[in-house]
Amino acid sequence: MRRLLLVGPGHAHLFVLEALARAPLPGVETVLVSLGARQLYSGMVPGWIAGDYALEQLCLELAGLARAAGARLEPSGAQALDAARREVRLGDGRVLGYDVASFDIGSLPAGDELPGVKEHALVLKPLEQALAVLSESLRQPGPLLVVGGGAAGVELALCLQARTGRLITLLDSDAEVPRGAPPTARRLVRRLLARRGVALRTGAALVSLAPGAARLESGDCLPFTTCVWATGARPPPLFAGSGAALDARGYLAVEDTLRSPSHPELFAAGDCAGFIRGQRVPKAGVYAVRQGPVLSANLRAALTGQGTLRPYRAQSGFLSLLNAGDGKAVAAWKGLAFHGRAVWRLKDFIDRRFMARFQRLAGQQPGSR
Ligand SMILES: Cc1cc2nc3c(=O)[nH]c(=O)nc-3n(C[C@H](O)[C@H](O)[C@H](O)COP(=O)(O)OP(=O)(O)OC[C@H]3O[C@@H](n4cnc5c(N)ncnc54)[C@H](O)[C@@H]3O)c2cc1C
């Protein structure tokens, strides 16, 4: 019996599990390693904050998904990888060997090593714990601070404003918000934030957090009762010291086939994969989703020794949809940007369809509004 270890129930691994449910691999034992019993879908988190969705609508029950795929679930998480020995140490101390292992464990928010951040900010990963704490903090009065002006930070600020009506500041060290968006989308988002009373502080680097106060490089102090940390990505610590090749930032290095250049039995997809052949692959769920079918085919080829590995080619851009929390959403596509109810309905449709596909596989009742 050969063993396939799927570490992390991220977007790409959902497609691998779906393919295994449809066409099991004889002679292969599949183990899914997760941090807990559920996977929460980040794309619907802002909508949950705004009150568009109940928490169950964001949840995939991993026991059901594993069962459908004929896999065993290990929910204590992976703590270490020893690529030379082909072993993964689990959170409960057990060590699992593998013939082929694939990692889809996401990334961590950058900058959480700044003084006071781990103690005083609500860091959004792991999502399950973060949302439980957020539910509590939303009941307290006082100003909210969102750190990170990427698409997620903007959505969170707008949805928190819609939910709480409280004073909100969105802070980013960069001058552009949302970071990386085209100028039309940036102008539209700035106008929207201003109209909704969200104070935008750009080009403002945070140096430390103390209880209730954020200190900026300029010497200014921003008061808060809740600080939501939604910055860009940094690599999970698991790969350092694993012996596997890493990219320049510390993500698990992969060829375009999603396979490690140093250990052919190792694969990675989603945020935790570092592409080393010059492809630009942003850390976003939409890219992880497109890697799913390629990963699935390549894991099969690696396990059976049949067929050649397919390359993954990142799409040149994507339709970015931001929930504005007021029953409307912002769409940014190439140089264009729109804001309206129809855009929200489109985002809602896409997100629900994605969730329904995997909730059905897990034997869950797809959530209704
Ligand atoms: C609020 C918010 C909204 C977002 N909205 C969007 C959006 O609309 N569109 C978009 O494209 N991107 C969005 N993103 C970014 C998106 O969440 C990530 O890029 C995406 O989730 C990465 O997918 P992934 O498959 O790499 O990993 P993830 O979806 O992060 O899944 C990784 C899984 O692995 C688990 N895991 C982590 N460590 C371990 C371990 N050691 N052992 C076992 N399991 C582990 C995690 O708990 C998680 O279940 C959003 C992010 C946030 C925070």
XYZ file of C-alpha atoms in Angstrom, residues 35-350:
316
model
C -5.790 21.952 11.819
C -9.178 21.032 13.253
C -12.418 19.559 11.980
C -13.513 22.303 9.567
C -12.215 24.432 6.719
C -13.609 27.972 6.637
C -13.877 29.674 3.258
C -12.065 33.025 3.519
C -13.862 34.533 0.506
C -17.124 34.631 2.485
C -15.658 35.877 5.778
C -16.321 39.568 5.032
C -19.913 38.588 4.138
C -20.223 36.736 7.453
C -19.069 39.905 9.248
C -21.595 42.010 7.319
C -24.367 39.571 8.261
C -24.860 38.168 4.728
C -24.067 34.589 5.831
C -24.324 32.345 8.862
C -21.049 30.697 9.911
C -22.241 27.247 8.727
C -22.423 28.606 5.178
C -18.643 29.171 5.240
C -17.796 25.738 6.642
C -16.648 22.530 5.066
C -16.803 19.522 7.379
C -13.510 17.747 6.789
C -14.581 14.347 8.141
C -17.277 14.233 5.431
C -14.863 15.321 2.701
C -12.274 12.775 3.792
C -14.921 10.030 3.911
C -16.106 10.847 0.395
C -12.541 10.619 -0.877
C -11.834 7.380 1.001
C -9.240 9.257 3.064
C -8.377 9.267 6.757
C -8.527 12.622 8.560
C -5.742 13.633 10.960
C -6.939 16.908 12.521
C -3.987 17.698 14.831
C -2.045 19.547 12.111
C 1.434 19.037 10.701
C 4.279 20.421 12.780
C 7.396 19.447 10.877
C 8.469 18.004 7.556
C 11.567 15.861 7.132
C 11.926 15.690 3.375
C 14.929 13.345 3.412
C 13.123 10.746 5.566
C 9.765 11.372 3.850
C 8.083 12.006 7.162
C 5.681 14.534 8.641
C 5.385 15.030 12.395
C 1.830 15.711 13.524
C 0.644 18.069 16.257
C -0.050 15.111 18.557
C 3.566 13.912 18.216
C 2.985 10.979 15.868
C 5.124 10.691 12.766
C 3.596 9.737 9.406
C 5.712 8.462 6.558
C 4.612 9.039 2.966
C 5.310 7.962 -0.586
C 3.925 11.198 -2.023
C 3.071 14.324 0.006
C 1.319 17.487 -1.094
C 1.126 20.739 0.895
C -1.733 23.242 0.629
C -1.518 24.930 4.029
C -1.915 28.582 3.001
C 0.231 31.404 4.349
C 0.404 33.499 7.511
C -0.205 37.258 7.762
C 3.050 39.207 7.371
C 4.405 41.482 10.102
C 2.924 39.602 13.052
C 6.444 39.501 14.519
C 6.222 43.269 15.269
C 6.140 44.003 19.015
C 2.719 43.503 20.544
C 0.982 42.186 17.412
C 0.550 38.578 18.553
C -0.665 39.775 21.972
C -2.967 42.644 21.009
C -4.119 42.142 17.409
C -6.659 39.746 16.010
C -4.483 37.896 13.492
C -6.718 36.330 10.848
C -5.047 32.920 10.637
C -6.081 30.314 11.634
C -9.497 31.603 10.593
C -11.557 29.379 12.904
C -10.006 30.777 16.104
C -9.910 34.334 14.707
C -13.636 34.395 13.933
C -14.544 33.113 17.394
C -12.564 35.981 18.967
C -13.939 38.496 16.462
C -17.534 37.565 17.330
C -16.781 38.525 20.943
C -14.898 41.741 20.133
C -17.635 43.039 17.855
C -19.855 43.362 20.922
C -17.464 45.856 22.550
C -17.787 49.574 21.783
C -14.894 51.775 20.621
C -12.764 52.331 17.523
C -11.647 49.527 15.231
C -8.323 49.379 13.438
C -7.757 47.246 10.332
C -4.092 46.812 9.403
C -3.439 45.822 5.774
C -4.781 47.623 2.728
C -4.992 44.682 0.351
C -8.305 43.461 -1.038
C -9.048 41.526 2.182
C -8.293 44.538 4.428
C -10.565 46.813 2.378
C -13.418 44.283 2.459
C -12.998 43.758 6.182
C -12.994 47.506 6.911
C -16.151 48.072 4.841
C -17.967 45.045 6.255
C -16.964 45.882 9.841
C -18.286 49.401 9.278
C -21.570 48.023 7.931
C -21.926 45.629 10.853
C -20.894 47.906 13.737
C -21.261 51.511 12.553
C -18.145 52.149 14.662
C -15.218 54.418 13.888
C -12.840 52.463 11.660
C -9.322 53.214 10.478
C -7.726 51.276 7.637
C -3.937 51.438 7.821
C -1.283 50.480 5.308
C 2.398 51.298 4.889
C 1.888 51.385 1.118
C 0.461 54.430 -0.666
C -1.894 52.334 -2.833
C -5.131 50.864 -1.500
C -6.161 48.248 -2.479
C -2.546 47.274 -2.995
C -1.861 46.175 -6.562
C -5.291 47.211 -7.901
C -5.563 49.332 -11.072
C -5.922 53.142 -10.587
C -9.661 53.144 -11.452
C -10.365 50.574 -8.728
C -8.191 52.466 -6.226
C -10.061 55.720 -6.879
C -13.429 54.001 -6.561
C -12.446 52.273 -3.309
C -11.049 55.506 -1.821
C -14.335 57.312 -2.577
C -16.321 54.467 -1.096
C -14.241 54.367 2.088
C -14.625 58.138 2.490
C -18.399 57.970 1.935
C -18.714 55.228 4.534
C -16.630 57.156 7.078
C -13.680 54.712 7.088
C -10.521 56.736 7.810
C -7.730 55.720 5.441
C -4.113 56.076 6.602
C -1.744 55.152 3.782
C 2.041 55.337 3.766
C 1.854 54.843 7.523
C 4.106 52.134 8.942
C 3.096 50.569 12.224
C 5.975 49.887 14.613
C 4.244 48.323 17.614
C 0.954 47.594 19.330
C 0.185 48.134 22.997
C -3.183 47.415 24.638
C -5.603 49.787 22.902
C -2.988 51.799 20.980
C -1.029 51.397 17.747
C 2.251 53.295 17.480
C 3.257 54.501 14.009
C 6.725 55.271 12.660
C 5.709 58.947 12.483
C 5.257 58.921 16.269
C 1.439 59.107 16.001
C -0.674 56.848 18.170
C -3.976 55.332 16.970
C -6.426 54.159 19.629
C -8.431 50.946 19.137
C -10.506 48.447 21.039
C -10.071 45.795 18.327
C -7.194 45.631 15.851
C -7.729 43.242 12.927
C -4.460 42.126 11.317
C -5.034 41.515 7.587
C -1.614 42.104 6.054
C 0.035 40.346 3.090
C 1.438 36.842 3.220
C 4.493 35.276 4.854
C 5.504 31.591 4.609
C 4.342 29.018 7.154
C 7.240 28.100 9.508
C 6.896 24.385 8.730
C 9.214 24.413 5.717
C 12.283 26.002 7.340
C 14.576 23.166 8.341
C 12.636 20.583 6.300
C 15.548 20.009 3.922
C 13.288 20.674 0.914
C 14.186 23.449 -1.537
C 12.547 26.782 -0.693
C 12.053 29.903 -2.808
C 13.770 33.189 -1.907
C 10.980 34.087 0.558
C 10.810 30.716 2.321
C 7.844 29.086 0.569
C 8.149 25.455 -0.584
C 9.790 25.731 -4.006
C 7.879 24.190 -6.900
C 8.354 23.779 -10.616
C 5.434 24.723 -12.857
C 4.202 21.131 -12.358
C 3.745 21.971 -8.627
C 6.499 19.462 -7.834
C 9.504 20.193 -5.629
C 12.770 20.525 -7.566
C 14.682 18.870 -4.706
C 12.288 16.021 -3.751
C 10.175 14.600 -6.609
C 7.686 13.019 -4.187
C 6.828 16.458 -2.716
C 4.204 18.793 -4.181
C 2.706 22.119 -3.102
C -0.130 24.407 -4.214
C -1.850 27.592 -3.116
C -0.252 30.297 -0.997
C 2.415 27.975 0.462
C 3.943 27.172 -2.957
C 6.829 29.274 -4.280
C 7.095 29.139 -8.071
C 10.751 29.181 -9.096
C 10.510 29.287 -12.897
C 9.585 32.960 -13.117
C 5.779 32.623 -13.174
C 4.035 35.409 -11.250
C 1.480 33.689 -9.036
C -0.158 36.032 -6.492
C -1.120 34.631 -3.090
C -4.889 34.466 -3.632
C -7.527 31.763 -3.445
C -8.458 32.106 -7.116
C -4.969 30.917 -8.113
C -5.065 28.021 -5.636
C -8.413 26.945 -7.149
C -6.984 26.797 -10.686
C -4.036 24.741 -9.440
C -6.396 22.099 -8.027
C -7.078 20.038 -11.174
C -3.405 20.191 -12.256
C -2.254 19.084 -8.813
C -4.776 16.279 -8.807
C -3.628 14.946 -12.184
C 0.038 15.232 -11.231
C -0.364 13.471 -7.882
C -2.053 10.613 -9.739
C 0.777 10.458 -12.249
C 3.367 10.480 -9.454
C 1.579 7.713 -7.530
C 0.859 5.426 -10.476
C 3.979 6.164 -12.503
C 1.681 6.597 -15.515
C 1.508 9.701 -17.678
C 3.606 12.842 -17.603
C 3.201 15.805 -15.267
C 1.145 18.756 -16.543
C 2.391 22.318 -16.097
C 0.215 24.866 -14.318
C -0.044 28.228 -16.072
C -1.313 31.115 -13.951
C -4.089 33.204 -15.459
C -2.856 36.675 -16.471
C -5.384 38.418 -14.235
C -8.681 37.791 -12.508
C -11.990 39.443 -11.769
C -11.559 40.838 -8.283
C -14.829 41.113 -6.328
C -14.887 42.967 -3.005
C -17.865 42.809 -0.675
C -18.662 46.384 0.399
C -20.930 45.203 3.213
C -23.920 47.321 2.120
C -25.552 44.816 -0.221
C -23.182 45.957 -2.962
C -19.737 44.894 -4.123
C -16.827 46.342 -6.088
C -15.608 44.590 -9.236
C -12.176 45.296 -10.695
C -11.376 43.749 -14.048
C -8.385 44.777 -16.169
C -8.577 48.619 -16.100
C -12.290 48.799 -15.192
C -14.065 49.109 -11.843
C -17.758 48.992 -10.863
C -19.706 49.187 -7.623
C -23.272 47.979 -7.317
C -25.857 45.414 -6.264
C -25.448 43.330 -9.404
C -21.763 42.888 -8.582
C -22.660 41.645 -5.088
C -25.158 39.171 -6.580
C -22.435 37.873 -8.903
C -19.949 37.451 -6.031
C -22.608 35.775 -3.899
C -23.460 33.381 -6.748
C -19.814 32.426 -7.376
